[in-house]
Amino acid sequence: MARSPSVFATRGPTVLELRIHGIKNTPPAEMLGVAPGDVRPDQADENGGFYVPTVDPSDPSDPATPPTVIRREGYSWGMLARYGGGALVAIGQFFVQLAWLLILPFGLCNTAYWTRRIPDQPRTGEWQAGRGAASLRVFALGLTLLYVCALASVSLDLIGTQCLARPSLCPALPGWVTAFFTSPGLDHRGIRVALLSLVPIAGVLLLFFVSHQARTRYEAGIFGTAAKIRAASDLSGVTEGQAAAPRRPLATDGFWGITRVKAPSELLHTAAAFFLMALLVGWDGVFWTCAPAGVDVPPECLDPATTPLLSRWWLTLGAVLGAAGLVLVIALVVRNVDTTVHGRAERGMAGVQPDLRNARRHTLIRLTLRRREAVAGWMLLAAIVVYAAVAVAVAVPAGPTVEHAPSFLGLVIAPSIILGVLLAIALSALGWRRGVPRWLSVIVVAVGGVSLLVAVVSTPKDLRLAPLTMAAYLLAALAAVLLAALVIFWPMGRRRSFAYQGWRGTGPGVIMLLSLGGAMLLSTLLVLGTQCALASTGGPTPICPLTPGGLTTPVAYRNFGGTVPVLAVALVLFVLVVAVLRMRTTPRLTTPETVGGRAIREPLRSYRDGRVPQVKSAGKLDFRMLNARRSAALFHRGEPVLGLLAALLALGVGVAIALPQPLRPALLDLALPALGVISVAAVVTIAENALTTKERPIGVMWDLMCFLPRAGHPFGPPCYAERVIPELRDRMVAWLEADIAPGAGTVGDRRTAEERARDELRALTTRQRRKVVVSAHSLGAVLAVSTIFTLGADTTDGLKNVALLTYGTQLRAYFGRFFPELFGPAALGTLPSRAPSLWKADPWLRQVVEDHNAEGSGGRDPAERDKPTLRELLTQPDGSVAWVNLWRRTDYLGFPDASFKDNEIDRGADEFGPPLYLVKVATHPGYQASTQYMTALRDLIRRL
């Protein structure tokens, strides 16, 4: 990125106030406190970058007016994966945002990777993935295959083998489709199956293309930053014997620079899609003539005297090769979990120049990546050959063509098998953080999965359970109970520590269950929605007949679709009960002390009996503020509600797998309207977002999923932080280096890597004239903290010229609990936080009491002196901490970062708007306009 000459002037302002917005995607002008026309880009493009005001606010009494020693800049990152609105591009916008919605489960899978227990990383840059990484990659592969099954259910099952064989079943099928597939040469089942099998392949190739383009667009700049972190580590005085000393994950170059799910993973997922289609098409090609009226393989098809397994051996071989290829792809996915090329690069490199070390590391990285890409490429080529051979064999008729309309046999049980594997992995993930032994989880899940599969396959269609089947169901139920008991009761001695983690230490499993439920919901809407659309007879009130003898779909989708409305009603009723209980009274809540502001403080002694006092008498404005606090507290209870949603989705997936027969059509007919409402709501939301530039695809979910590197699913949305972190880091270092190394970073900069690292270290750790105050709102604080850790990876003496001002943040309350190794109390140097309560009037009551009873507001573990916390990095020589956090009880997304008790980091902000708007209650936005903001900014400058 080219530097702006104004930034590097040796005279003028000495403090850079760098503002970073949050999930609201605040426009640059609003972020800087000026009119929309009074801002210009400074090192920015259409997606984001730095902006500076062209005029300063003229009113000295205005809190937004900066002192003359401050240069104010705003960094905008919100458009990195958003697209401009307007009527002309609305149609394109709609399909783009629909695609984002479809890959929502992939993004959740990536999030689940970072909720695992991430071990401290060696200083060599070698990445240790930790427990569960291999299983999670297999889970990600299963999500891809589940989507392949959904697309195949539409193209091969509904259209290819039912509608085209009996057009009367599908009155809404477009006429040109029927005409095309009834033309000479295309009028038999085999050629239709071969051609329509390209539809799922095309869907996966589209995901591959979009993913590859996004990766090259967003992730190109992070490797330079990883090299800078590494160079700084080389200058920190680490000897050869200390090379393996661990560091916090966020402070390692491996966190940002290690290749995890890029080209090799993309190729392997694509190869798996080809292998799965070869298996499904080959299986159907072998057995479909044996089942002219059924939906699965009857016993006579397996009679050794008449089985087509040997008479059509080429298709049998193709199906076997497809299954073997899937197993081999899974093995390669598991094998590519850890990256160890950096560790090999260190051998024999003691005393070698840093430039040569980096060159060797980069060479080994490229060689390893190329080797993995080569293996994955050959695997993809083999998959294409196997698929092509099976498709050609199916397309060529082996005898007289017979037209009938059984379901596509390859999809009868395939979705259920994939769902069973995914559910087993997600349930086992519940114990990853809680210390349940690997071997025990594997045994329990394997016994439950195999017994359930045996039960489903062997259950007669009349649902009269045979003794073997009943025993299998009992074994599956026993395995589920044992797994639940293991997760809950195994780590009895460490239960207190789990209270400070997301969902009491079951975060990876909860996120994976949400991902699986989302994928299954989207797949079910696609399959059943297409079924309804094809079977609709039109008219003023289109109907969706699912009567016997009509269109059929795989049992997993039908059963899950039938359970979704029941689960949705249960969730809605639960939320309504909580809302009614908590919204019928207006309690006072403890609030931070707000200097110069209006606040109703309730002392902690009023909480001694465990009850929050109710308001007896208050003014009109006070009641408005108290109601806003109550609404914010209701919103804070989202975490346990998400946990309940995950449990309900797991139940729905279990029902979809376990029931051996579809739900009665009448029951499913009752569920279809609810599914239709869900679909219409999703489409309307996407269309609304497509017409505006204010919203990002699928709302704030994109921002929350994508601030960490992709590490689970290669087709997930890109990580915008891999562009944000390098730009923020370079800007801060450039400002601090302007006096120390004039001309640094320009075209004429001839410094070696060691010289650049030395100048950077000096600019950060030696007191000087220039300072940086990073001002971050909400999710922007997560980006700011990540950037500061890249600055001080090995700086045990602290950053002397960098301060942090956060407001409306969730660092301690949510991110520190969901990602403990990244943003937890050990990394930030703060007190741990419990989960919010569902039922108490104050959801944080227990934490408030605990904070007031604790000594101090956080610190560091003396045993981890070589791993500085954020508090340590920002601690100045006089002992003050250059970090201030503003929060208020009316903020539905803002919390204290250190403690609910008064401390040197957390402060209160006005709960009413700026003085000009006294009747407006302040919530999540608007911190920068409060009087406390400028007070905190001046205090931070004094601390520096």
PDB file of N, CA and C in Angstrom, residues 120-184:
ATOM      1  N   ASP A 120      -0.811 -23.333  22.698  1.00  0.00           N
ATOM      2  CA  ASP A 120       0.210 -22.327  22.447  1.00  0.00           C
ATOM      3  C   ASP A 120       1.150 -22.833  21.368  1.00  0.00           C
ATOM      4  N   GLN A 121       1.630 -21.902  20.549  1.00  0.00           N
ATOM      5  CA  GLN A 121       2.396 -22.280  19.362  1.00  0.00           C
ATOM      6  C   GLN A 121       3.890 -22.044  19.578  1.00  0.00           C
ATOM      7  N   PRO A 122       4.757 -22.892  19.017  1.00  0.00           N
ATOM      8  CA  PRO A 122       6.202 -22.669  19.119  1.00  0.00           C
ATOM      9  C   PRO A 122       6.618 -21.441  18.331  1.00  0.00           C
ATOM     10  N   ARG A 123       7.721 -20.826  18.768  1.00  0.00           N
ATOM     11  CA  ARG A 123       8.191 -19.607  18.134  1.00  0.00           C
ATOM     12  C   ARG A 123       8.725 -19.838  16.731  1.00  0.00           C
ATOM     13  N   THR A 124       8.922 -21.076  16.349  1.00  0.00           N
ATOM     14  CA  THR A 124       9.434 -21.356  15.010  1.00  0.00           C
ATOM     15  C   THR A 124       8.411 -21.075  13.927  1.00  0.00           C
ATOM     16  N   GLY A 125       7.160 -20.847  14.302  1.00  0.00           N
ATOM     17  CA  GLY A 125       6.122 -20.635  13.307  1.00  0.00           C
ATOM     18  C   GLY A 125       5.379 -21.902  12.955  1.00  0.00           C
ATOM     19  N   GLU A 126       5.826 -23.044  13.476  1.00  0.00           N
ATOM     20  CA  GLU A 126       5.157 -24.311  13.222  1.00  0.00           C
ATOM     21  C   GLU A 126       3.775 -24.293  13.862  1.00  0.00           C
ATOM     22  N   TRP A 127       2.756 -24.745  13.130  1.00  0.00           N
ATOM     23  CA  TRP A 127       1.387 -24.667  13.626  1.00  0.00           C
ATOM     24  C   TRP A 127       0.942 -26.021  14.167  1.00  0.00           C
ATOM     25  N   GLN A 128       0.531 -26.027  15.434  1.00  0.00           N
ATOM     26  CA  GLN A 128      -0.026 -27.208  16.069  1.00  0.00           C
ATOM     27  C   GLN A 128      -1.532 -27.021  16.165  1.00  0.00           C
ATOM     28  N   ALA A 129      -2.279 -27.861  15.458  1.00  0.00           N
ATOM     29  CA  ALA A 129      -3.721 -27.640  15.342  1.00  0.00           C
ATOM     30  C   ALA A 129      -4.471 -27.983  16.618  1.00  0.00           C
ATOM     31  N   GLY A 130      -4.026 -28.990  17.364  1.00  0.00           N
ATOM     32  CA  GLY A 130      -4.736 -29.370  18.571  1.00  0.00           C
ATOM     33  C   GLY A 130      -5.817 -30.400  18.313  1.00  0.00           C
ATOM     34  N   ARG A 131      -6.446 -30.830  19.396  1.00  0.00           N
ATOM     35  CA  ARG A 131      -7.435 -31.896  19.306  1.00  0.00           C
ATOM     36  C   ARG A 131      -8.672 -31.465  18.517  1.00  0.00           C
ATOM     37  N   GLY A 132      -9.154 -32.377  17.693  1.00  0.00           N
ATOM     38  CA  GLY A 132     -10.399 -32.159  16.977  1.00  0.00           C
ATOM     39  C   GLY A 132     -10.250 -31.583  15.589  1.00  0.00           C
ATOM     40  N   ALA A 133      -9.043 -31.136  15.215  1.00  0.00           N
ATOM     41  CA  ALA A 133      -8.888 -30.509  13.901  1.00  0.00           C
ATOM     42  C   ALA A 133      -9.180 -31.491  12.773  1.00  0.00           C
ATOM     43  N   ALA A 134      -8.670 -32.724  12.900  1.00  0.00           N
ATOM     44  CA  ALA A 134      -8.894 -33.715  11.846  1.00  0.00           C
ATOM     45  C   ALA A 134     -10.376 -34.057  11.725  1.00  0.00           C
ATOM     46  N   SER A 135     -11.029 -34.267  12.867  1.00  0.00           N
ATOM     47  CA  SER A 135     -12.460 -34.589  12.827  1.00  0.00           C
ATOM     48  C   SER A 135     -13.259 -33.440  12.226  1.00  0.00           C
ATOM     49  N   LEU A 136     -12.870 -32.210  12.556  1.00  0.00           N
ATOM     50  CA  LEU A 136     -13.602 -31.063  12.024  1.00  0.00           C
ATOM     51  C   LEU A 136     -13.431 -30.956  10.506  1.00  0.00           C
ATOM     52  N   ARG A 137     -12.238 -31.296   9.989  1.00  0.00           N
ATOM     53  CA  ARG A 137     -12.057 -31.271   8.535  1.00  0.00           C
ATOM     54  C   ARG A 137     -12.925 -32.330   7.852  1.00  0.00           C
ATOM     55  N   VAL A 138     -13.054 -33.492   8.489  1.00  0.00           N
ATOM     56  CA  VAL A 138     -13.955 -34.516   7.944  1.00  0.00           C
ATOM     57  C   VAL A 138     -15.399 -34.019   7.997  1.00  0.00           C
ATOM     58  N   PHE A 139     -15.752 -33.346   9.069  1.00  0.00           N
ATOM     59  CA  PHE A 139     -17.090 -32.749   9.190  1.00  0.00           C
ATOM     60  C   PHE A 139     -17.327 -31.760   8.056  1.00  0.00           C
ATOM     61  N   ALA A 140     -16.327 -30.922   7.757  1.00  0.00           N
ATOM     62  CA  ALA A 140     -16.462 -29.960   6.660  1.00  0.00           C
ATOM     63  C   ALA A 140     -16.668 -30.672   5.329  1.00  0.00           C
ATOM     64  N   LEU A 141     -15.921 -31.746   5.114  1.00  0.00           N
ATOM     65  CA  LEU A 141     -16.096 -32.523   3.878  1.00  0.00           C
ATOM     66  C   LEU A 141     -17.498 -33.104   3.804  1.00  0.00           C
ATOM     67  N   GLY A 142     -18.019 -33.557   4.948  1.00  0.00           N
ATOM     68  CA  GLY A 142     -19.380 -34.087   4.960  1.00  0.00           C
ATOM     69  C   GLY A 142     -20.419 -33.042   4.610  1.00  0.00           C
ATOM     70  N   LEU A 143     -20.206 -31.779   5.017  1.00  0.00           N
ATOM     71  CA  LEU A 143     -21.135 -30.722   4.632  1.00  0.00           C
ATOM     72  C   LEU A 143     -21.172 -30.548   3.116  1.00  0.00           C
ATOM     73  N   THR A 144     -20.010 -30.604   2.480  1.00  0.00           N
ATOM     74  CA  THR A 144     -19.971 -30.512   1.021  1.00  0.00           C
ATOM     75  C   THR A 144     -20.752 -31.662   0.392  1.00  0.00           C
ATOM     76  N   LEU A 145     -20.533 -32.876   0.892  1.00  0.00           N
ATOM     77  CA  LEU A 145     -21.229 -34.040   0.327  1.00  0.00           C
ATOM     78  C   LEU A 145     -22.732 -33.973   0.598  1.00  0.00           C
ATOM     79  N   LEU A 146     -23.117 -33.383   1.718  1.00  0.00           N
ATOM     80  CA  LEU A 146     -24.550 -33.224   1.992  1.00  0.00           C
ATOM     81  C   LEU A 146     -25.195 -32.292   0.965  1.00  0.00           C
ATOM     82  N   TYR A 147     -24.492 -31.225   0.597  1.00  0.00           N
ATOM     83  CA  TYR A 147     -25.005 -30.341  -0.447  1.00  0.00           C
ATOM     84  C   TYR A 147     -25.065 -31.059  -1.783  1.00  0.00           C
ATOM     85  N   VAL A 148     -24.083 -31.904  -2.080  1.00  0.00           N
ATOM     86  CA  VAL A 148     -24.104 -32.678  -3.323  1.00  0.00           C
ATOM     87  C   VAL A 148     -25.343 -33.566  -3.350  1.00  0.00           C
ATOM     88  N   CYS A 149     -25.654 -34.204  -2.229  1.00  0.00           N
ATOM     89  CA  CYS A 149     -26.844 -35.055  -2.175  1.00  0.00           C
ATOM     90  C   CYS A 149     -28.125 -34.243  -2.387  1.00  0.00           C
ATOM     91  N   ALA A 150     -28.182 -33.041  -1.825  1.00  0.00           N
ATOM     92  CA  ALA A 150     -29.372 -32.205  -1.993  1.00  0.00           C
ATOM     93  C   ALA A 150     -29.556 -31.817  -3.461  1.00  0.00           C
ATOM     94  N   LEU A 151     -28.474 -31.377  -4.106  1.00  0.00           N
ATOM     95  CA  LEU A 151     -28.571 -31.020  -5.518  1.00  0.00           C
ATOM     96  C   LEU A 151     -28.907 -32.237  -6.372  1.00  0.00           C
ATOM     97  N   ALA A 152     -28.320 -33.388  -6.032  1.00  0.00           N
ATOM     98  CA  ALA A 152     -28.620 -34.604  -6.785  1.00  0.00           C
ATOM     99  C   ALA A 152     -30.067 -35.045  -6.577  1.00  0.00           C
ATOM    100  N   SER A 153     -30.607 -34.808  -5.386  1.00  0.00           N
ATOM    101  CA  SER A 153     -32.006 -35.171  -5.140  1.00  0.00           C
ATOM    102  C   SER A 153     -32.948 -34.392  -6.038  1.00  0.00           C
ATOM    103  N   VAL A 154     -32.568 -33.155  -6.361  1.00  0.00           N
ATOM    104  CA  VAL A 154     -33.395 -32.341  -7.251  1.00  0.00           C
ATOM    105  C   VAL A 154     -33.205 -32.755  -8.702  1.00  0.00           C
ATOM    106  N   SER A 155     -31.953 -32.808  -9.135  1.00  0.00           N
ATOM    107  CA  SER A 155     -31.687 -33.041 -10.560  1.00  0.00           C
ATOM    108  C   SER A 155     -31.873 -34.498 -10.959  1.00  0.00           C
ATOM    109  N   LEU A 156     -31.331 -35.430 -10.187  1.00  0.00           N
ATOM    110  CA  LEU A 156     -31.379 -36.839 -10.570  1.00  0.00           C
ATOM    111  C   LEU A 156     -32.650 -37.531 -10.112  1.00  0.00           C
ATOM    112  N   ASP A 157     -33.075 -37.260  -8.882  1.00  0.00           N
ATOM    113  CA  ASP A 157     -34.210 -37.992  -8.326  1.00  0.00           C
ATOM    114  C   ASP A 157     -35.533 -37.410  -8.818  1.00  0.00           C
ATOM    115  N   LEU A 158     -35.778 -36.128  -8.466  1.00  0.00           N
ATOM    116  CA  LEU A 158     -37.082 -35.547  -8.796  1.00  0.00           C
ATOM    117  C   LEU A 158     -37.273 -35.380 -10.304  1.00  0.00           C
ATOM    118  N   ILE A 159     -36.300 -34.753 -10.951  1.00  0.00           N
ATOM    119  CA  ILE A 159     -36.465 -34.441 -12.380  1.00  0.00           C
ATOM    120  C   ILE A 159     -36.067 -35.616 -13.249  1.00  0.00           C
ATOM    121  N   GLY A 160     -34.862 -36.159 -13.031  1.00  0.00           N
ATOM    122  CA  GLY A 160     -34.313 -37.143 -13.960  1.00  0.00           C
ATOM    123  C   GLY A 160     -35.011 -38.469 -13.957  1.00  0.00           C
ATOM    124  N   THR A 161     -35.423 -38.977 -12.785  1.00  0.00           N
ATOM    125  CA  THR A 161     -35.968 -40.337 -12.739  1.00  0.00           C
ATOM    126  C   THR A 161     -37.453 -40.400 -12.417  1.00  0.00           C
ATOM    127  N   GLN A 162     -38.073 -39.303 -12.042  1.00  0.00           N
ATOM    128  CA  GLN A 162     -39.500 -39.337 -11.742  1.00  0.00           C
ATOM    129  C   GLN A 162     -40.296 -38.481 -12.725  1.00  0.00           C
ATOM    130  N   CYS A 163     -39.962 -37.190 -12.799  1.00  0.00           N
ATOM    131  CA  CYS A 163     -40.752 -36.302 -13.655  1.00  0.00           C
ATOM    132  C   CYS A 163     -40.645 -36.689 -15.128  1.00  0.00           C
ATOM    133  N   LEU A 164     -39.448 -36.964 -15.604  1.00  0.00           N
ATOM    134  CA  LEU A 164     -39.272 -37.249 -17.019  1.00  0.00           C
ATOM    135  C   LEU A 164     -39.789 -38.631 -17.396  1.00  0.00           C
ATOM    136  N   ALA A 165     -39.887 -39.550 -16.413  1.00  0.00           N
ATOM    137  CA  ALA A 165     -40.470 -40.853 -16.703  1.00  0.00           C
ATOM    138  C   ALA A 165     -41.998 -40.797 -16.688  1.00  0.00           C
ATOM    139  N   ARG A 166     -42.561 -39.985 -15.811  1.00  0.00           N
ATOM    140  CA  ARG A 166     -44.019 -39.814 -15.726  1.00  0.00           C
ATOM    141  C   ARG A 166     -44.334 -38.327 -15.643  1.00  0.00           C
ATOM    142  N   PRO A 167     -44.415 -37.651 -16.764  1.00  0.00           N
ATOM    143  CA  PRO A 167     -44.653 -36.197 -16.766  1.00  0.00           C
ATOM    144  C   PRO A 167     -45.912 -35.790 -16.015  1.00  0.00           C
ATOM    145  N   SER A 168     -46.860 -36.692 -15.842  1.00  0.00           N
ATOM    146  CA  SER A 168     -48.084 -36.332 -15.130  1.00  0.00           C
ATOM    147  C   SER A 168     -47.824 -36.025 -13.663  1.00  0.00           C
ATOM    148  N   LEU A 169     -46.697 -36.513 -13.139  1.00  0.00           N
ATOM    149  CA  LEU A 169     -46.369 -36.223 -11.752  1.00  0.00           C
ATOM    150  C   LEU A 169     -45.919 -34.784 -11.560  1.00  0.00           C
ATOM    151  N   CYS A 170     -45.469 -34.144 -12.631  1.00  0.00           N
ATOM    152  CA  CYS A 170     -44.858 -32.820 -12.520  1.00  0.00           C
ATOM    153  C   CYS A 170     -45.496 -31.858 -13.511  1.00  0.00           C
ATOM    154  N   PRO A 171     -46.718 -31.411 -13.253  1.00  0.00           N
ATOM    155  CA  PRO A 171     -47.367 -30.491 -14.198  1.00  0.00           C
ATOM    156  C   PRO A 171     -46.642 -29.160 -14.332  1.00  0.00           C
ATOM    157  N   ALA A 172     -45.818 -28.781 -13.362  1.00  0.00           N
ATOM    158  CA  ALA A 172     -45.137 -27.491 -13.422  1.00  0.00           C
ATOM    159  C   ALA A 172     -43.751 -27.581 -14.048  1.00  0.00           C
ATOM    160  N   LEU A 173     -43.332 -28.767 -14.486  1.00  0.00           N
ATOM    161  CA  LEU A 173     -42.017 -28.885 -15.117  1.00  0.00           C
ATOM    162  C   LEU A 173     -42.025 -28.121 -16.442  1.00  0.00           C
ATOM    163  N   PRO A 174     -41.047 -27.217 -16.674  1.00  0.00           N
ATOM    164  CA  PRO A 174     -41.034 -26.453 -17.933  1.00  0.00           C
ATOM    165  C   PRO A 174     -41.066 -27.368 -19.145  1.00  0.00           C
ATOM    166  N   GLY A 175     -41.821 -26.944 -20.156  1.00  0.00           N
ATOM    167  CA  GLY A 175     -41.970 -27.771 -21.344  1.00  0.00           C
ATOM    168  C   GLY A 175     -40.677 -27.990 -22.097  1.00  0.00           C
ATOM    169  N   TRP A 176     -39.776 -26.997 -22.086  1.00  0.00           N
ATOM    170  CA  TRP A 176     -38.541 -27.166 -22.848  1.00  0.00           C
ATOM    171  C   TRP A 176     -37.650 -28.241 -22.247  1.00  0.00           C
ATOM    172  N   VAL A 177     -37.770 -28.449 -20.919  1.00  0.00           N
ATOM    173  CA  VAL A 177     -36.994 -29.523 -20.292  1.00  0.00           C
ATOM    174  C   VAL A 177     -37.500 -30.876 -20.781  1.00  0.00           C
ATOM    175  N   THR A 178     -38.821 -31.044 -20.774  1.00  0.00           N
ATOM    176  CA  THR A 178     -39.391 -32.299 -21.258  1.00  0.00           C
ATOM    177  C   THR A 178     -39.059 -32.522 -22.727  1.00  0.00           C
ATOM    178  N   ALA A 179     -39.164 -31.469 -23.525  1.00  0.00           N
ATOM    179  CA  ALA A 179     -38.868 -31.606 -24.958  1.00  0.00           C
ATOM    180  C   ALA A 179     -37.406 -31.978 -25.194  1.00  0.00           C
ATOM    181  N   PHE A 180     -36.506 -31.397 -24.426  1.00  0.00           N
ATOM    182  CA  PHE A 180     -35.080 -31.683 -24.615  1.00  0.00           C
ATOM    183  C   PHE A 180     -34.770 -33.142 -24.304  1.00  0.00           C
ATOM    184  N   PHE A 181     -35.299 -33.651 -23.205  1.00  0.00           N
ATOM    185  CA  PHE A 181     -34.949 -35.007 -22.786  1.00  0.00           C
ATOM    186  C   PHE A 181     -35.816 -36.076 -23.453  1.00  0.00           C
ATOM    187  N   THR A 182     -36.760 -35.682 -24.292  1.00  0.00           N
ATOM    188  CA  THR A 182     -37.511 -36.671 -25.074  1.00  0.00           C
ATOM    189  C   THR A 182     -37.102 -36.663 -26.535  1.00  0.00           C
ATOM    190  N   SER A 183     -36.104 -35.840 -26.850  1.00  0.00           N
ATOM    191  CA  SER A 183     -35.602 -35.823 -28.230  1.00  0.00           C
ATOM    192  C   SER A 183     -34.838 -37.112 -28.513  1.00  0.00           C
ATOM    193  N   PRO A 184     -34.699 -37.502 -29.774  1.00  0.00           N
ATOM    194  CA  PRO A 184     -34.005 -38.752 -30.110  1.00  0.00           C
ATOM    195  C   PRO A 184     -32.580 -38.789 -29.539  1.00  0.00           C
TER     196      PRO A 184
END
